[in-house]
Amino acid sequence: EEYHEISDRYLEAVVAKLEEMQESREDIDVEFSAGVLTVSIPAKGTYVINKQPPNKQIWLSSPITGPKRYDWVMRDGMQQKEGTGEGTWIYLRDGSNLTDLLREELEVSL
């Protein structure tokens, strides 16, 4: 249940930012349907972002960096109270951050 809450909140934020961009730019096509986000940018290609509940991951297919599977990773901190920790979507093979990749490749600030 926690996975669905976190991943849904994240994808909703991504969709909202991309739809804002779509309103001001004609070269972006954003479609979100049945939990699958498709972003087409003619100069770059098509991105697909979707949840993978059995693995508790978010999957990304990028025309630039290829496919990646992101896990929700909590940041450790001695000063944090229980239930107040922060996390981020990380590709465990190379340590890359989904938010950073979207910022760099799609120019979306989350």
Tab-separated table of C-alpha atoms in Angstrom:
chain	number	residue	atom	x	y	z
A	1	GLU	CA	0.000	0.000	0.000
A	2	GLU	CA	2.858	2.390	0.857
A	3	TYR	CA	4.496	1.685	-2.519
A	4	HIS	CA	1.305	2.634	-4.370
A	5	GLU	CA	0.923	5.825	-2.346
A	6	ILE	CA	4.525	6.943	-2.940
A	7	SER	CA	4.685	5.961	-6.616
A	8	ASP	CA	1.271	7.466	-7.432
A	9	ARG	CA	2.205	10.744	-5.752
A	10	TYR	CA	5.492	10.850	-7.678
A	11	LEU	CA	3.927	10.066	-11.063
A	12	GLU	CA	1.159	12.622	-10.482
A	13	ALA	CA	3.816	15.282	-9.833
A	14	VAL	CA	5.701	14.292	-13.004
A	15	VAL	CA	2.512	14.346	-15.087
A	16	ALA	CA	1.515	17.771	-13.709
A	17	LYS	CA	4.924	19.300	-14.547
A	18	LEU	CA	5.011	17.769	-18.011
A	19	GLU	CA	1.464	18.947	-18.764
A	20	GLU	CA	2.527	22.470	-17.757
A	21	MET	CA	5.415	22.211	-20.223
A	22	GLN	CA	3.080	20.871	-22.904
A	23	GLU	CA	0.896	23.986	-22.609
A	24	SER	CA	3.823	26.272	-23.400
A	25	ARG	CA	5.698	24.108	-25.921
A	26	GLU	CA	4.358	22.566	-29.093
A	27	ASP	CA	7.104	19.956	-29.374
A	28	ILE	CA	5.982	17.884	-26.365
A	29	ASP	CA	3.160	15.345	-26.361
A	30	VAL	CA	2.199	13.968	-22.932
A	31	GLU	CA	-0.208	11.068	-22.427
A	32	PHE	CA	-1.047	9.405	-19.113
A	33	SER	CA	-3.371	6.435	-19.295
A	34	ALA	CA	-3.813	3.298	-17.192
A	35	GLY	CA	-0.740	4.150	-15.126
A	36	VAL	CA	1.559	4.545	-18.133
A	37	LEU	CA	3.093	7.939	-18.880
A	38	THR	CA	4.274	8.474	-22.457
A	39	VAL	CA	6.216	11.609	-23.371
A	40	SER	CA	7.091	12.232	-27.015
A	41	ILE	CA	9.622	14.860	-27.983
A	42	PRO	CA	10.509	14.709	-31.695
A	43	ALA	CA	14.080	15.938	-31.151
A	44	LYS	CA	14.752	13.247	-28.519
A	45	GLY	CA	12.269	10.405	-28.941
A	46	THR	CA	9.645	8.767	-26.761
A	47	TYR	CA	9.903	8.190	-23.019
A	48	VAL	CA	7.730	5.684	-21.179
A	49	ILE	CA	7.399	5.739	-17.390
A	50	ASN	CA	5.239	3.272	-15.492
A	51	LYS	CA	4.774	1.531	-12.165
A	52	GLN	CA	5.760	-2.099	-11.693
A	53	PRO	CA	3.851	-3.145	-8.546
A	54	PRO	CA	5.144	-6.753	-8.359
A	55	ASN	CA	8.711	-5.383	-8.074
A	56	LYS	CA	7.716	-2.183	-6.232
A	57	GLN	CA	9.579	-0.164	-8.851
A	58	ILE	CA	9.082	2.592	-11.388
A	59	TRP	CA	10.380	1.670	-14.821
A	60	LEU	CA	11.675	4.179	-17.336
A	61	SER	CA	12.400	3.660	-20.996
A	62	SER	CA	14.516	6.545	-22.268
A	63	PRO	CA	15.570	7.033	-25.915
A	64	ILE	CA	18.829	8.513	-24.580
A	65	THR	CA	19.874	6.361	-21.623
A	66	GLY	CA	17.807	3.236	-22.260
A	67	PRO	CA	15.678	1.216	-19.846
A	68	LYS	CA	16.092	1.523	-16.084
A	69	ARG	CA	14.257	0.150	-13.059
A	70	TYR	CA	14.046	2.489	-10.080
A	71	ASP	CA	13.560	1.436	-6.459
A	72	TRP	CA	12.342	3.695	-3.644
A	73	VAL	CA	15.352	4.181	-1.371
A	74	MET	CA	15.132	5.885	2.012
A	75	ARG	CA	17.892	8.275	3.042
A	76	ASP	CA	19.415	7.486	6.408
A	77	GLY	CA	19.733	10.139	9.042
A	78	MET	CA	20.489	9.994	12.734
A	79	GLN	CA	18.345	13.057	13.493
A	80	GLN	CA	15.198	11.854	11.758
A	81	LYS	CA	12.183	10.744	13.722
A	82	GLU	CA	10.445	7.557	12.724
A	83	GLY	CA	8.106	8.134	9.781
A	84	THR	CA	9.754	11.409	8.748
A	85	GLY	CA	12.518	10.044	6.516
A	86	GLU	CA	12.954	11.140	2.941
A	87	GLY	CA	13.410	8.878	-0.018
A	88	THR	CA	14.065	8.971	-3.716
A	89	TRP	CA	13.770	6.712	-6.757
A	90	ILE	CA	17.218	5.184	-7.426
A	91	TYR	CA	18.482	2.827	-10.144
A	92	LEU	CA	20.471	0.414	-7.982
A	93	ARG	CA	22.881	-0.687	-10.727
A	94	ASP	CA	24.460	2.728	-11.197
A	95	GLY	CA	23.041	4.805	-8.340
A	96	SER	CA	21.318	7.274	-10.677
A	97	ASN	CA	18.323	9.240	-9.438
A	98	LEU	CA	15.093	9.284	-11.483
A	99	THR	CA	14.353	12.917	-10.610
A	100	ASP	CA	17.843	13.988	-11.740
A	101	LEU	CA	17.511	12.068	-14.999
A	102	LEU	CA	14.125	13.650	-15.764
A	103	ARG	CA	15.581	17.085	-14.989
A	104	GLU	CA	18.540	16.522	-17.324
A	105	GLU	CA	16.820	14.749	-20.212
A	106	LEU	CA	13.337	16.298	-20.161
A	107	GLU	CA	14.238	19.599	-18.524
A	108	VAL	CA	11.535	19.044	-15.893
A	109	SER	CA	12.100	20.407	-12.413
A	110	LEU	CA	10.330	18.352	-9.764
